């Protein structure tokens, strides 16, 4: 039983008298699970898709998202809108812009690098800009790759003082051990973990520090990708088992949340863009987005290397043998990931790496709630919890793909029938 968006009581179905005065839906034979999370999205990445994202998330059973980077002018507005319209939008937890060093990566230099970050040239700027974000009531902070060690450490210090979580990419100037010791609470895309697990990690870090001097005056995006290109695959090939174990043990000890966004890299590796099911979904997107994506897809290099994606799957499989919290996130709409749809693919990939169906569901329900210390509010079907619920035709504990068989959705107490959900999917 639901009142004012909250589950107030769970009663036996045959105890009909309790339903008096309540709207009553017969869901006999259906399966009720908590509304899902996509723990890594970017509302600011694609201007033409933004207004459709709320509908696409709900239509796919996603009732909460973590926006992991965008300018305040955009994501601040999204936060305001979704908070005021809590029955027609997912709950949005936002970081504001990526907090980057100099040159910043997402600096509006091309469509692939829209303005998602703030460039910080000094430690003073970090202190000033972070205080500004905190004053704007962001839900967490996201540290980015071009930060210096000093900048990163003042960022985590301020975050601790304000009890805000920090997630991010391990800065290229740092090693994973010092970033985690300094208070990094989460890692996105396992970023730069491979460089720390390599047998020659110190040597690689020296080389990176030299490259970061940026003698050729490259843009942030180019500088970063040139470093990844130089170090990523050699680091993967030179992985040292003992070093990897040290990394994993530290992530376990400090309970560093991992959001690997497997689907982002897998899609490139298997050229999912050529799948008929993807093309079918693409056809439902607004025409402008569809045309934009189709022309960009034609440019994708057909020789995408699978090494990195395979490394990610394998690494998640190994990290999973430790007690490390995982979250399901996608990076949508980056990488032509359709909002909502891609989360289900991420869950399938979690299962492929050895998660049980239940563990995959937890990565999209109780774990993200736990990241925000909202364990008592979101992510469970329980009295006192927010009524964000997904009703499925079949049991996802039997097969994770069943999360795709929505029968109905309840968002903050508002009931959506299957017909309504289907209508929300079709944006043409
Ligand atoms: Zn991202």
Coordinates of C-alpha atoms and ligand atoms in Angstrom, one line a residue:
X1 CA 0.0 0.0 0.0
X2 CA 1.3 3.4 -1.1
X3 CA 0.6 6.8 0.2
X4 CA 2.2 10.1 -0.9
X5 CA 4.9 8.2 -2.8
X6 CA 5.8 5.9 0.0
X7 CA 5.3 2.2 0.7
X8 CA 3.3 2.4 3.9
X9 CA 2.4 -1.2 4.4
X10 CA 2.8 -4.6 2.8
X11 CA -0.3 -6.8 3.4
X12 CA -1.5 -10.2 2.3
X13 CA -3.3 -10.1 -1.0
X14 CA -6.3 -12.0 0.3
X15 CA -6.7 -9.4 3.1
X16 CA -9.1 -7.4 0.9
X17 CA -10.6 -5.2 3.6
X18 CA -7.3 -3.3 4.0
X19 CA -7.6 -2.0 0.4
X20 CA -10.8 -0.1 1.1
X21 CA -10.5 3.5 -0.1
X22 CA -7.4 2.7 -2.1
X23 CA -6.9 2.4 -5.9
X24 CA -6.3 -1.2 -6.5
X25 CA -4.3 -2.9 -9.3
X26 CA -4.4 -6.6 -9.8
X27 CA -0.9 -7.8 -10.6
X28 CA -1.4 -11.5 -10.0
X29 CA 1.4 -13.6 -11.5
X30 CA 3.7 -10.6 -11.9
X31 CA 7.0 -9.8 -10.3
X32 CA 7.7 -6.7 -8.3
X33 CA 11.2 -5.4 -7.9
X34 CA 12.6 -2.0 -6.8
X35 CA 12.9 0.6 -9.6
X36 CA 16.3 0.4 -11.3
X37 CA 19.2 2.8 -11.3
X38 CA 21.5 3.8 -14.1
X39 CA 24.5 5.0 -12.0
X40 CA 26.3 6.8 -14.8
X41 CA 24.5 9.1 -17.2
X42 CA 25.1 12.5 -18.8
X43 CA 22.1 14.7 -19.4
X44 CA 24.3 17.4 -20.8
X45 CA 26.0 15.3 -23.5
X46 CA 23.4 15.6 -26.2
X47 CA 21.2 18.7 -26.4
X48 CA 18.7 17.2 -28.8
X49 CA 18.1 14.1 -26.8
X50 CA 18.0 15.7 -23.3
X51 CA 14.3 16.4 -23.2
X52 CA 13.5 12.8 -24.1
X53 CA 15.8 11.2 -21.5
X54 CA 13.4 11.2 -18.5
X55 CA 10.7 9.4 -20.5
X56 CA 13.2 6.9 -21.9
X57 CA 14.5 6.1 -18.4
X58 CA 11.0 5.5 -16.9
X59 CA 9.9 3.5 -19.9
X60 CA 12.7 1.1 -19.3
X61 CA 12.1 0.8 -15.5
X62 CA 14.8 3.2 -14.4
X63 CA 13.6 5.4 -11.5
X64 CA 16.9 6.8 -10.3
X65 CA 20.0 8.1 -12.1
X66 CA 23.4 9.5 -11.2
X67 CA 24.5 12.3 -13.5
X68 CA 28.2 12.0 -13.6
X69 CA 29.1 15.3 -15.2
X70 CA 27.7 18.4 -16.9
X71 CA 27.7 22.1 -16.5
X72 CA 25.5 23.6 -13.8
X73 CA 23.5 25.6 -16.3
X74 CA 22.2 22.3 -17.7
X75 CA 22.3 19.7 -15.0
X76 CA 21.3 22.1 -12.3
X77 CA 18.2 22.8 -14.3
X78 CA 17.6 19.1 -14.9
X79 CA 17.8 18.6 -11.1
X80 CA 15.3 21.3 -10.4
X81 CA 12.9 20.0 -13.1
X82 CA 13.1 16.4 -12.0
X83 CA 12.7 17.3 -8.4
X84 CA 9.6 19.3 -9.1
X85 CA 8.2 16.6 -11.4
X86 CA 9.0 13.5 -9.4
X87 CA 6.2 11.3 -10.8
X88 CA 7.2 11.9 -14.4
X89 CA 11.0 11.9 -14.0
X90 CA 13.6 9.7 -12.4
X91 CA 15.3 10.8 -9.2
X92 CA 18.4 12.6 -10.4
X93 CA 21.6 12.7 -8.2
X94 CA 24.1 15.1 -9.8
X95 CA 27.7 16.0 -9.5
X96 CA 27.7 19.2 -11.5
X97 CA 30.7 19.5 -13.9
X98 CA 33.7 17.2 -13.9
X99 CA 36.4 18.8 -11.8
X100 CA 39.4 18.7 -14.1
X101 CA 42.9 20.2 -14.1
X102 CA 44.5 21.9 -17.1
X103 CA 44.1 21.5 -20.0
X104 CA 40.6 20.1 -19.3
X105 CA 39.3 17.2 -21.4
X106 CA 35.7 18.1 -22.0
X107 CA 36.2 21.7 -23.0
X108 CA 33.8 22.3 -25.9
X109 CA 36.4 21.7 -28.5
X110 CA 34.3 19.3 -30.6
X111 CA 31.0 17.4 -30.5
X112 CA 32.9 14.5 -28.9
X113 CA 34.1 16.8 -26.2
X114 CA 31.2 19.1 -25.2
X115 CA 31.7 21.3 -22.2
X116 CA 31.2 19.0 -19.2
X117 CA 34.0 20.1 -17.0
X118 CA 35.6 23.0 -15.1
X119 CA 39.2 23.7 -15.8
X120 CA 41.2 24.3 -12.7
X121 CA 44.7 25.8 -13.1
X122 CA 45.7 25.9 -9.5
X123 CA 44.9 24.5 -6.1
X124 CA 43.2 27.8 -5.2
X125 CA 40.9 27.4 -8.1
X126 CA 40.0 23.9 -6.9
X127 CA 39.1 25.2 -3.5
X128 CA 37.1 28.1 -5.0
X129 CA 35.2 26.0 -7.6
X130 CA 34.5 23.1 -5.3
X131 CA 33.0 25.5 -2.7
X132 CA 30.8 26.9 -5.5
X133 CA 29.5 23.4 -6.4
X134 CA 28.8 22.6 -2.8
X135 CA 26.9 25.9 -2.4
X136 CA 24.8 24.8 -5.5
X137 CA 23.9 21.6 -3.5
X138 CA 25.4 19.0 -5.7
X139 CA 24.9 15.4 -4.5
X140 CA 28.5 14.2 -5.0
X141 CA 31.6 15.3 -6.8
X142 CA 33.5 13.9 -9.8
X143 CA 37.2 14.2 -10.0
X144 CA 38.8 14.0 -13.5
X145 CA 41.9 12.9 -15.2
X146 CA 44.0 16.0 -15.6
X147 CA 44.1 17.0 -11.9
X148 CA 47.5 17.2 -10.2
X149 CA 48.0 15.2 -7.0
X150 CA 47.9 18.4 -4.9
X151 CA 44.6 19.5 -6.6
X152 CA 43.1 16.0 -6.1
X153 CA 44.0 15.9 -2.5
X154 CA 42.5 19.3 -1.7
X155 CA 39.4 18.2 -3.5
X156 CA 39.0 15.1 -1.4
X157 CA 39.7 17.1 1.7
X158 CA 36.9 19.6 1.0
X159 CA 34.6 16.7 0.1
X160 CA 35.2 15.0 3.4
X161 CA 34.6 18.2 5.3
X162 CA 31.2 18.4 3.6
X163 CA 30.4 14.7 3.8
X164 CA 30.2 14.5 0.0
X165 CA 31.3 11.4 -1.9
X166 CA 33.9 11.7 -4.6
X167 CA 33.9 9.5 -7.6
X168 CA 36.0 9.8 -10.8
X169 CA 38.8 8.7 -13.0
X170 CA 42.2 8.1 -11.3
X171 CA 44.1 11.3 -12.4
X172 CA 46.8 10.5 -14.9
X173 CA 49.4 12.2 -12.6
X174 CA 48.6 9.9 -9.7
X175 CA 48.7 6.3 -8.8
X176 CA 45.6 4.4 -7.7
X177 CA 46.9 3.8 -4.2
X178 CA 47.4 7.4 -3.3
X179 CA 44.1 8.5 -4.9
X180 CA 42.2 5.9 -2.9
X181 CA 44.1 6.7 0.3
X182 CA 43.3 10.3 -0.2
X183 CA 39.6 9.4 -0.1
X184 CA 38.3 8.5 -3.5
X185 CA 34.9 6.7 -2.9
X186 CA 34.2 5.5 -6.4
X187 CA 35.8 4.7 -9.7
X188 CA 34.2 5.0 -13.2
X189 CA 35.1 2.7 -16.1
X190 CA 37.9 1.1 -14.0
X191 CA 39.7 4.1 -15.4
X192 CA 43.5 3.8 -15.2
X193 CA 43.4 0.8 -13.0
X194 CA 45.4 -1.1 -15.6
X195 CA 48.3 1.3 -15.3
X196 CA 48.6 0.6 -11.6
X197 CA 48.4 -3.2 -12.0
X198 CA 51.2 -3.2 -14.6
X199 CA 54.6 -4.7 -13.6
X200 CA 56.2 -1.4 -14.6
X201 CA 53.6 0.9 -13.0
X202 CA 56.2 3.3 -11.5
X203 CA 58.0 3.6 -14.9
X204 CA 54.6 4.3 -16.6
X205 CA 53.8 7.0 -14.1
X206 CA 57.1 8.7 -14.7
X207 CA 56.4 8.6 -18.4
X208 CA 53.0 10.1 -17.8
X209 CA 54.3 12.9 -15.7
X210 CA 56.6 13.8 -18.5
X211 CA 53.9 13.6 -21.1
X212 CA 51.6 15.7 -19.0
X213 CA 54.0 18.6 -19.3
X214 CA 52.3 18.8 -22.7
X215 CA 55.3 20.0 -24.8
X216 CA 53.2 19.9 -28.0
X217 CA 50.5 22.0 -26.5
X218 CA 47.7 19.5 -27.3
X219 CA 44.1 20.0 -26.2
X220 CA 43.0 18.2 -23.1
X221 CA 41.1 15.5 -25.1
X222 CA 44.1 14.8 -27.4
X223 CA 46.6 14.8 -24.6
X224 CA 44.6 12.3 -22.6
X225 CA 43.9 10.0 -25.5
X226 CA 47.6 10.1 -26.6
X227 CA 48.5 8.9 -23.1
X228 CA 45.9 6.2 -23.1
X229 CA 47.0 5.0 -26.5
X230 CA 50.6 4.8 -25.4
X231 CA 50.1 3.1 -22.1
X232 CA 46.8 1.3 -21.9
X233 CA 47.4 -1.8 -24.0
X234 CA 51.0 -2.3 -22.9
X235 CA 49.9 -2.0 -19.2
X236 CA 47.1 -4.6 -19.8
X237 CA 49.6 -7.0 -21.4
X238 CA 52.1 -6.4 -18.6
X239 CA 49.7 -7.0 -15.7
X240 CA 51.4 -8.3 -12.6
X241 CA 49.2 -10.8 -10.6
X242 CA 50.6 -9.6 -7.2
X243 CA 50.1 -6.0 -8.0
X244 CA 46.6 -6.6 -9.2
X245 CA 45.9 -8.4 -5.9
X246 CA 47.2 -5.4 -4.0
X247 CA 44.9 -3.1 -6.0
X248 CA 41.9 -5.3 -5.4
X249 CA 42.6 -5.6 -1.7
X250 CA 42.8 -1.9 -1.3
X251 CA 39.5 -1.4 -3.2
X252 CA 38.0 -3.9 -0.9
X253 CA 39.4 -2.4 2.3
X254 CA 38.2 1.1 1.4
X255 CA 35.0 -0.1 -0.2
X256 CA 35.6 1.9 -3.4
X257 CA 32.4 1.6 -5.5
X258 CA 33.1 0.4 -9.1
X259 CA 30.9 1.5 -12.0
X260 CA 32.6 -0.2 -14.9
X261 CA 30.2 0.8 -17.7
X262 CA 31.0 -2.4 -19.5
X263 CA 28.4 -1.8 -22.2
X264 CA 30.1 1.4 -23.4
X265 CA 33.2 -0.5 -24.4
X266 CA 31.5 -3.8 -25.4
X267 CA 29.3 -2.0 -27.9
X268 CA 32.3 -0.7 -29.8
X269 CA 34.1 -4.1 -29.5
X270 CA 31.2 -6.1 -30.9
X271 CA 29.9 -3.4 -33.2
X272 CA 26.5 -3.5 -31.5
X273 CA 25.6 -0.6 -33.7
X274 CA 25.0 -3.0 -36.5
X275 CA 22.5 -5.1 -34.6
X276 CA 19.0 -5.1 -35.9
X277 CA 17.6 -4.6 -32.3
X278 CA 19.7 -1.5 -31.9
X279 CA 18.6 -0.1 -35.2
X280 CA 15.0 -0.8 -34.3
X281 CA 15.4 1.2 -31.1
X282 CA 17.3 3.9 -32.9
X283 CA 14.3 4.3 -35.2
X284 CA 12.2 5.3 -32.2
X285 CA 14.4 8.3 -31.3
X286 CA 13.5 11.8 -32.4
X287 CA 14.4 12.3 -36.0
X288 CA 17.1 14.8 -35.4
X289 CA 19.0 12.5 -32.9
X290 CA 18.6 9.6 -35.3
X291 CA 20.1 11.5 -38.2
X292 CA 22.9 12.8 -36.1
X293 CA 23.8 9.4 -34.7
X294 CA 23.4 7.6 -38.1
X295 CA 25.9 9.9 -39.7
X296 CA 28.4 9.6 -36.8
X297 CA 28.0 5.8 -36.7
X298 CA 29.0 5.6 -40.3
X299 CA 32.4 7.0 -39.3
X300 CA 33.1 4.4 -36.6
X301 CA 36.4 2.6 -37.3
X302 CA 35.5 -1.0 -38.2
X303 CA 38.6 -2.4 -36.7
X304 CA 37.9 -1.6 -33.0
X305 CA 40.2 -3.6 -30.8
X306 CA 38.5 -6.0 -28.5
X307 CA 41.5 -6.2 -26.1
X308 CA 40.3 -3.4 -23.8
X309 CA 36.7 -4.6 -23.5
X310 CA 37.9 -8.1 -22.9
X311 CA 40.2 -6.8 -20.2
X312 CA 37.3 -5.0 -18.6
X313 CA 35.1 -8.0 -18.5
X314 CA 37.9 -10.1 -17.1
X315 CA 38.9 -7.5 -14.5
X316 CA 35.3 -7.2 -13.2
X317 CA 35.2 -11.0 -13.0
X318 CA 38.4 -11.0 -10.9
X319 CA 37.4 -8.0 -8.7
X320 CA 34.1 -9.7 -8.1
X321 CA 35.9 -12.4 -6.1
X322 CA 36.7 -9.6 -3.5
X323 CA 34.1 -7.9 -1.4
X324 CA 33.9 -4.7 -3.6
X325 CA 30.7 -2.8 -4.2
X326 CA 29.6 -2.5 -7.9
X327 CA 27.1 -0.3 -9.5
X328 CA 25.4 -0.7 -12.9
X329 CA 25.9 2.4 -15.0
X330 CA 26.2 3.0 -18.7
X331 CA 27.5 6.5 -19.7
X332 CA 24.4 7.1 -21.9
X333 CA 24.0 8.9 -24.3
X334 CA 27.8 8.8 -24.9
X335 CA 28.8 5.9 -27.2
X336 CA 25.4 5.9 -28.9
X337 CA 23.9 4.3 -25.8
X338 CA 20.2 4.7 -25.8
X339 CA 19.0 5.9 -22.4
X340 CA 17.3 3.1 -20.5
X341 CA 17.8 0.3 -23.0
X342 CA 21.6 0.3 -22.4
X343 CA 21.2 -0.3 -18.6
X344 CA 19.6 -3.7 -19.3
X345 CA 22.5 -4.6 -21.5
X346 CA 24.9 -3.6 -18.7
X347 CA 23.0 -6.0 -16.4
X348 CA 23.4 -8.8 -18.9
X349 CA 27.2 -8.1 -19.1
X350 CA 27.4 -8.2 -15.3
X351 CA 25.9 -11.7 -15.4
X352 CA 28.3 -12.6 -18.2
X353 CA 31.2 -11.8 -15.9
X354 CA 29.9 -14.0 -13.1
X355 CA 27.4 -12.0 -11.1
X356 CA 24.3 -13.9 -10.1
X357 CA 21.0 -12.4 -11.4
X358 CA 20.4 -11.2 -7.8
X359 CA 23.8 -9.6 -7.6
X360 CA 23.3 -7.8 -10.9
X361 CA 19.9 -6.5 -9.7
X362 CA 21.6 -5.3 -6.4
X363 CA 24.1 -3.4 -8.5
X364 CA 21.2 -1.4 -10.0
X365 CA 19.1 -1.0 -6.8
X366 CA 20.6 -1.2 -3.3
X367 CA 24.2 -0.5 -4.1
X368 CA 23.7 2.9 -5.7
X369 CA 21.3 3.8 -2.9
X370 CA 24.1 2.8 -0.5
X371 CA 26.6 5.0 -2.3
X372 CA 24.4 8.0 -1.4
X373 CA 23.8 6.5 2.1
X374 CA 20.1 6.3 1.2
X375 CA 19.9 2.6 2.3
X376 CA 16.8 3.4 4.3
X377 CA 15.0 5.3 1.5
X378 CA 15.6 3.8 -1.9
X379 CA 16.4 0.5 -3.5
X380 CA 14.1 -2.0 -1.7
X381 CA 10.5 -3.1 -1.7
X382 CA 9.9 -2.4 2.0
X383 CA 7.7 -0.4 4.3
X384 CA 8.9 3.2 4.6
X385 CA 10.7 3.2 1.3
X386 CA 9.9 5.4 -1.6
X387 CA 7.3 3.8 -4.0
X388 CA 9.6 3.5 -7.0
X389 CA 8.7 0.0 -8.2
X390 CA 9.0 -2.0 -11.4
X391 CA 6.5 -4.7 -12.2
X392 CA 7.7 -7.4 -14.6
X393 CA 6.0 -10.2 -16.5
X394 CA 8.6 -12.8 -15.6
X395 CA 11.1 -13.4 -12.8
X396 CA 14.5 -11.7 -13.3
X397 CA 16.0 -14.0 -10.8
X398 CA 15.6 -16.8 -13.4
X399 CA 17.0 -14.7 -16.2
X400 CA 18.3 -11.2 -16.0
X401 CA 16.8 -10.4 -19.5
X402 CA 13.4 -10.5 -17.8
X403 CA 14.1 -7.0 -16.5
X404 CA 13.3 -5.9 -20.0
X405 CA 9.7 -7.3 -19.8
X406 CA 8.1 -4.4 -18.0
X407 CA 4.4 -4.8 -17.2
X408 CA 4.0 -1.6 -15.2
X409 CA 5.9 1.0 -13.3
X410 CA 5.3 3.0 -10.1
X411 CA 7.2 6.2 -9.8
X412 CA 6.9 8.0 -6.6
X413 CA 3.5 6.5 -6.2
X414 CA 2.2 7.2 -9.7
X415 CA 1.2 4.1 -11.6
X416 CA 2.1 3.6 -15.3
X417 CA 0.5 0.8 -17.3
X418 CA 2.2 -1.1 -20.0
X419 CA 0.5 0.9 -22.7
X420 CA 1.7 4.2 -21.1
X421 CA 5.2 2.8 -20.9
X422 CA 5.2 1.7 -24.6
X423 CA 3.9 5.1 -25.6
X424 CA 6.8 6.8 -23.8
X425 CA 9.3 4.6 -25.7
X426 CA 8.2 5.9 -29.0
X427 CA 9.5 9.4 -29.4
X428 CA 9.0 10.0 -33.1
Ligands
LIG1 ZN1 30.8 9.5 -18.1

